[in-house]
């Protein structure tokens, strides 16, 4: 059980911004992919109030359910763009054998893909812990999602050949997630 203390005015403002399709992300220790403001919606959605005499949390919960369509569209669009950018920008570094930079880009790509799959499935991400495994178990997800990311991030490689192979594997996964997004938008 976690006890979270939040400024309720900030939470409500942030939820309204997210519902309007304007989530943001901020650097924060403990969140290697950043603190994504839609986390507030997830915290509110999943919380079990022990005491809510003014029904403040109940009204916030109503804002988080159902999953906001504008938030879904924004997250899918922005996170897919960032995942693609991460893969594209690390190609030259992979060819030079820059494992540090490539590993960082591969992590960003993987985190963005997880965010995308959560949004596509209208589920909230609370943080990165366990997110890859959960994203891989969602109804709309490549069946090998978690295994691919786990093996790539566990050992991206030191040599240019191994690093380039890792980049290709995540790019193939990215393409599969992009196809799922296209399929869902046309359904």
Tab-separated table of N, CA, C and O in Angstrom, residues 79-136:
chain	number	residue	atom	x	y	z
A	79	UNK	N	4.038	9.581	-28.340
A	79	UNK	CA	4.946	8.512	-27.922
A	79	UNK	C	5.457	7.710	-29.116
A	79	UNK	O	6.621	7.301	-29.129
A	80	UNK	N	4.620	7.485	-30.117
A	80	UNK	CA	5.119	6.819	-31.326
A	80	UNK	C	6.157	7.690	-32.021
A	80	UNK	O	7.171	7.184	-32.513
A	81	UNK	N	5.909	9.003	-32.079
A	81	UNK	CA	6.883	9.899	-32.699
A	81	UNK	C	8.210	9.824	-31.947
A	81	UNK	O	9.272	9.702	-32.565
A	82	UNK	N	8.162	9.880	-30.608
A	82	UNK	CA	9.399	9.859	-29.837
A	82	UNK	C	10.108	8.510	-29.959
A	82	UNK	O	11.341	8.457	-30.023
A	83	UNK	N	9.348	7.420	-29.997
A	83	UNK	CA	9.956	6.095	-30.160
A	83	UNK	C	10.703	6.027	-31.493
A	83	UNK	O	11.844	5.553	-31.562
A	84	UNK	N	10.079	6.519	-32.544
A	84	UNK	CA	10.704	6.529	-33.872
A	84	UNK	C	11.941	7.432	-33.848
A	84	UNK	O	12.991	7.069	-34.378
A	85	UNK	N	11.838	8.592	-33.227
A	85	UNK	CA	12.960	9.523	-33.140
A	85	UNK	C	14.135	8.870	-32.405
A	85	UNK	O	15.290	8.989	-32.831
A	86	UNK	N	13.851	8.169	-31.309
A	86	UNK	CA	14.914	7.513	-30.533
A	86	UNK	C	15.655	6.489	-31.388
A	86	UNK	O	16.894	6.414	-31.352
A	87	UNK	N	14.914	5.717	-32.158
A	87	UNK	CA	15.541	4.704	-33.020
A	87	UNK	C	16.365	5.376	-34.122
A	87	UNK	O	17.503	4.981	-34.386
A	88	UNK	N	15.791	6.373	-34.747
A	88	UNK	CA	16.479	7.042	-35.860
A	88	UNK	C	17.755	7.746	-35.401
A	88	UNK	O	18.766	7.705	-36.099
A	89	UNK	N	17.705	8.392	-34.244
A	89	UNK	CA	18.858	9.183	-33.809
A	89	UNK	C	20.009	8.343	-33.281
A	89	UNK	O	21.114	8.869	-33.128
A	90	UNK	N	19.783	7.068	-33.016
A	90	UNK	CA	20.891	6.281	-32.464
A	90	UNK	C	21.581	5.405	-33.514
A	90	UNK	O	22.537	4.709	-33.196
A	91	UNK	N	21.141	5.469	-34.747
A	91	UNK	CA	21.755	4.624	-35.792
A	91	UNK	C	23.260	4.902	-35.965
A	91	UNK	O	24.060	3.979	-35.991
A	92	UNK	N	23.608	6.175	-36.099
A	92	UNK	CA	25.025	6.514	-36.298
A	92	UNK	C	25.853	6.137	-35.072
A	92	UNK	O	26.980	5.663	-35.202
A	93	UNK	N	25.280	6.347	-33.896
A	93	UNK	CA	25.988	5.985	-32.662
A	93	UNK	C	26.174	4.476	-32.570
A	93	UNK	O	27.214	4.009	-32.092
A	94	UNK	N	25.194	3.716	-33.022
A	94	UNK	CA	25.327	2.250	-33.025
A	94	UNK	C	26.455	1.838	-33.962
A	94	UNK	O	27.271	0.975	-33.622
A	95	UNK	N	26.515	2.465	-35.124
A	95	UNK	CA	27.570	2.142	-36.094
A	95	UNK	C	28.959	2.485	-35.547
A	95	UNK	O	29.944	1.851	-35.915
A	96	UNK	N	29.038	3.465	-34.650
A	96	UNK	CA	30.318	3.847	-34.036
A	96	UNK	C	30.619	3.040	-32.770
A	96	UNK	O	31.681	3.191	-32.179
A	97	UNK	N	29.662	2.233	-32.324
A	97	UNK	CA	29.877	1.437	-31.115
A	97	UNK	C	29.670	2.210	-29.820
A	97	UNK	O	30.193	1.823	-28.777
A	98	UNK	N	28.877	3.281	-29.850
A	98	UNK	CA	28.620	4.103	-28.666
A	98	UNK	C	27.493	3.464	-27.844
A	98	UNK	O	26.322	3.852	-27.935
A	99	UNK	N	27.848	2.481	-27.040
A	99	UNK	CA	26.863	1.702	-26.278
A	99	UNK	C	26.066	2.568	-25.307
A	99	UNK	O	24.870	2.354	-25.106
A	100	UNK	N	26.712	3.541	-24.690
A	100	UNK	CA	26.030	4.404	-23.720
A	100	UNK	C	24.857	5.130	-24.364
A	100	UNK	O	23.731	5.085	-23.877
A	101	UNK	N	25.109	5.803	-25.476
A	101	UNK	CA	24.058	6.573	-26.138
A	101	UNK	C	22.972	5.655	-26.692
A	101	UNK	O	21.776	5.916	-26.536
A	102	UNK	N	23.377	4.568	-27.304
A	102	UNK	CA	22.408	3.638	-27.893
A	102	UNK	C	21.515	3.030	-26.810
A	102	UNK	O	20.292	2.955	-26.977
A	103	UNK	N	22.109	2.618	-25.693
A	103	UNK	CA	21.305	2.034	-24.612
A	103	UNK	C	20.263	3.037	-24.111
A	103	UNK	O	19.112	2.659	-23.848
A	104	UNK	N	20.646	4.291	-23.985
A	104	UNK	CA	19.690	5.316	-23.568
A	104	UNK	C	18.556	5.477	-24.561
A	104	UNK	O	17.385	5.567	-24.184
A	105	UNK	N	18.889	5.503	-25.835
A	105	UNK	CA	17.861	5.631	-26.877
A	105	UNK	C	16.951	4.405	-26.914
A	105	UNK	O	15.733	4.534	-27.101
A	106	UNK	N	17.529	3.227	-26.741
A	106	UNK	CA	16.712	2.007	-26.739
A	106	UNK	C	15.747	2.008	-25.553
A	106	UNK	O	14.581	1.597	-25.688
A	107	UNK	N	16.220	2.458	-24.393
A	107	UNK	CA	15.326	2.574	-23.241
A	107	UNK	C	14.187	3.545	-23.545
A	107	UNK	O	13.019	3.272	-23.265
A	108	UNK	N	14.522	4.723	-24.114
A	108	UNK	CA	13.480	5.708	-24.444
A	108	UNK	C	12.466	5.111	-25.402
A	108	UNK	O	11.259	5.277	-25.234
A	109	UNK	N	12.942	4.425	-26.415
A	109	UNK	CA	12.044	3.799	-27.382
A	109	UNK	C	11.122	2.805	-26.680
A	109	UNK	O	9.903	2.815	-26.878
A	110	UNK	N	11.680	1.948	-25.845
A	110	UNK	CA	10.886	0.939	-25.135
A	110	UNK	C	9.858	1.588	-24.219
A	110	UNK	O	8.694	1.175	-24.181
A	111	UNK	N	10.262	2.617	-23.481
A	111	UNK	CA	9.338	3.300	-22.572
A	111	UNK	C	8.203	3.965	-23.353
A	111	UNK	O	7.043	3.927	-22.936
A	112	UNK	N	8.536	4.562	-24.488
A	112	UNK	CA	7.511	5.186	-25.325
A	112	UNK	C	6.540	4.151	-25.888
A	112	UNK	O	5.328	4.391	-25.964
A	113	UNK	N	7.066	2.999	-26.281
A	113	UNK	CA	6.193	1.941	-26.789
A	113	UNK	C	5.255	1.437	-25.702
A	113	UNK	O	4.075	1.162	-25.964
A	114	UNK	N	5.749	1.326	-24.480
A	114	UNK	CA	4.888	0.912	-23.374
A	114	UNK	C	3.786	1.948	-23.154
A	114	UNK	O	2.607	1.595	-23.016
A	115	UNK	N	4.156	3.237	-23.130
A	115	UNK	CA	3.150	4.294	-22.971
A	115	UNK	C	2.094	4.196	-24.077
A	115	UNK	O	0.894	4.341	-23.830
A	116	UNK	N	2.554	3.950	-25.305
A	116	UNK	CA	1.641	3.841	-26.439
A	116	UNK	C	0.660	2.699	-26.245
A	116	UNK	O	-0.552	2.862	-26.447
A	117	UNK	N	1.167	1.529	-25.862
A	117	UNK	CA	0.286	0.375	-25.694
A	117	UNK	C	-0.702	0.573	-24.554
A	117	UNK	O	-1.866	0.167	-24.655
A	118	UNK	N	-0.263	1.192	-23.465
A	118	UNK	CA	-1.198	1.472	-22.377
A	118	UNK	C	-2.320	2.376	-22.883
A	118	UNK	O	-3.498	2.103	-22.639
A	119	UNK	N	-1.974	3.447	-23.587
A	119	UNK	CA	-3.000	4.365	-24.096
A	119	UNK	C	-3.898	3.663	-25.112
A	119	UNK	O	-5.121	3.828	-25.080
A	120	UNK	N	-3.307	2.900	-26.003
A	120	UNK	CA	-4.078	2.188	-27.016
A	120	UNK	C	-5.115	1.272	-26.367
A	120	UNK	O	-6.229	1.122	-26.865
A	121	UNK	N	-4.749	0.688	-25.238
A	121	UNK	CA	-5.644	-0.202	-24.498
A	121	UNK	C	-6.459	0.541	-23.438
A	121	UNK	O	-7.162	-0.083	-22.641
A	122	UNK	N	-6.339	1.866	-23.428
A	122	UNK	CA	-7.052	2.722	-22.484
A	122	UNK	C	-6.797	2.313	-21.036
A	122	UNK	O	-7.709	2.173	-20.221
A	123	UNK	N	-5.526	2.153	-20.755
A	123	UNK	CA	-5.062	1.828	-19.401
A	123	UNK	C	-4.076	2.902	-18.976
A	123	UNK	O	-3.359	3.471	-19.798
A	124	UNK	N	-4.005	3.160	-17.695
A	124	UNK	CA	-3.105	4.177	-17.165
A	124	UNK	C	-1.800	3.557	-16.707
A	124	UNK	O	-1.785	2.519	-16.064
A	125	UNK	N	-0.688	4.230	-17.020
A	125	UNK	CA	0.631	3.866	-16.508
A	125	UNK	C	0.832	4.654	-15.218
A	125	UNK	O	0.644	5.868	-15.207
A	126	UNK	N	1.220	3.983	-14.156
A	126	UNK	CA	1.513	4.670	-12.900
A	126	UNK	C	2.994	5.036	-12.833
A	126	UNK	O	3.359	6.111	-12.403
A	127	UNK	N	3.854	4.122	-13.256
A	127	UNK	CA	5.290	4.397	-13.385
A	127	UNK	C	5.911	3.297	-14.230
A	127	UNK	O	5.215	2.396	-14.712
A	128	UNK	N	7.216	3.355	-14.388
A	128	UNK	CA	7.898	2.404	-15.278
A	128	UNK	C	8.060	1.012	-14.677
A	128	UNK	O	8.263	0.052	-15.416
A	129	UNK	N	7.975	0.893	-13.364
A	129	UNK	CA	8.195	-0.406	-12.710
A	129	UNK	C	7.154	-1.415	-13.181
A	129	UNK	O	5.963	-1.248	-12.945
A	130	UNK	N	7.611	-2.462	-13.841
A	130	UNK	CA	6.716	-3.516	-14.318
A	130	UNK	C	5.900	-3.154	-15.545
A	130	UNK	O	5.104	-3.966	-16.014
A	131	UNK	N	6.086	-1.951	-16.082
A	131	UNK	CA	5.248	-1.486	-17.191
A	131	UNK	C	5.448	-2.307	-18.466
A	131	UNK	O	4.493	-2.523	-19.214
A	132	UNK	N	6.659	-2.775	-18.710
A	132	UNK	CA	6.910	-3.537	-19.941
A	132	UNK	C	6.149	-4.860	-19.904
A	132	UNK	O	5.505	-5.254	-20.886
A	133	UNK	N	6.201	-5.543	-18.775
A	133	UNK	CA	5.499	-6.820	-18.653
A	133	UNK	C	3.992	-6.626	-18.773
A	133	UNK	O	3.307	-7.401	-19.448
A	134	UNK	N	3.469	-5.591	-18.120
A	134	UNK	CA	2.029	-5.334	-18.210
A	134	UNK	C	1.651	-4.970	-19.639
A	134	UNK	O	0.670	-5.487	-20.179
A	135	UNK	N	2.418	-4.090	-20.272
A	135	UNK	CA	2.120	-3.690	-21.657
A	135	UNK	C	2.108	-4.908	-22.572
A	135	UNK	O	1.267	-5.007	-23.471
A	136	UNK	N	3.017	-5.833	-22.331
A	136	UNK	CA	3.063	-7.043	-23.145
A	136	UNK	C	1.889	-7.972	-22.926
A	136	UNK	O	1.602	-8.824	-23.765
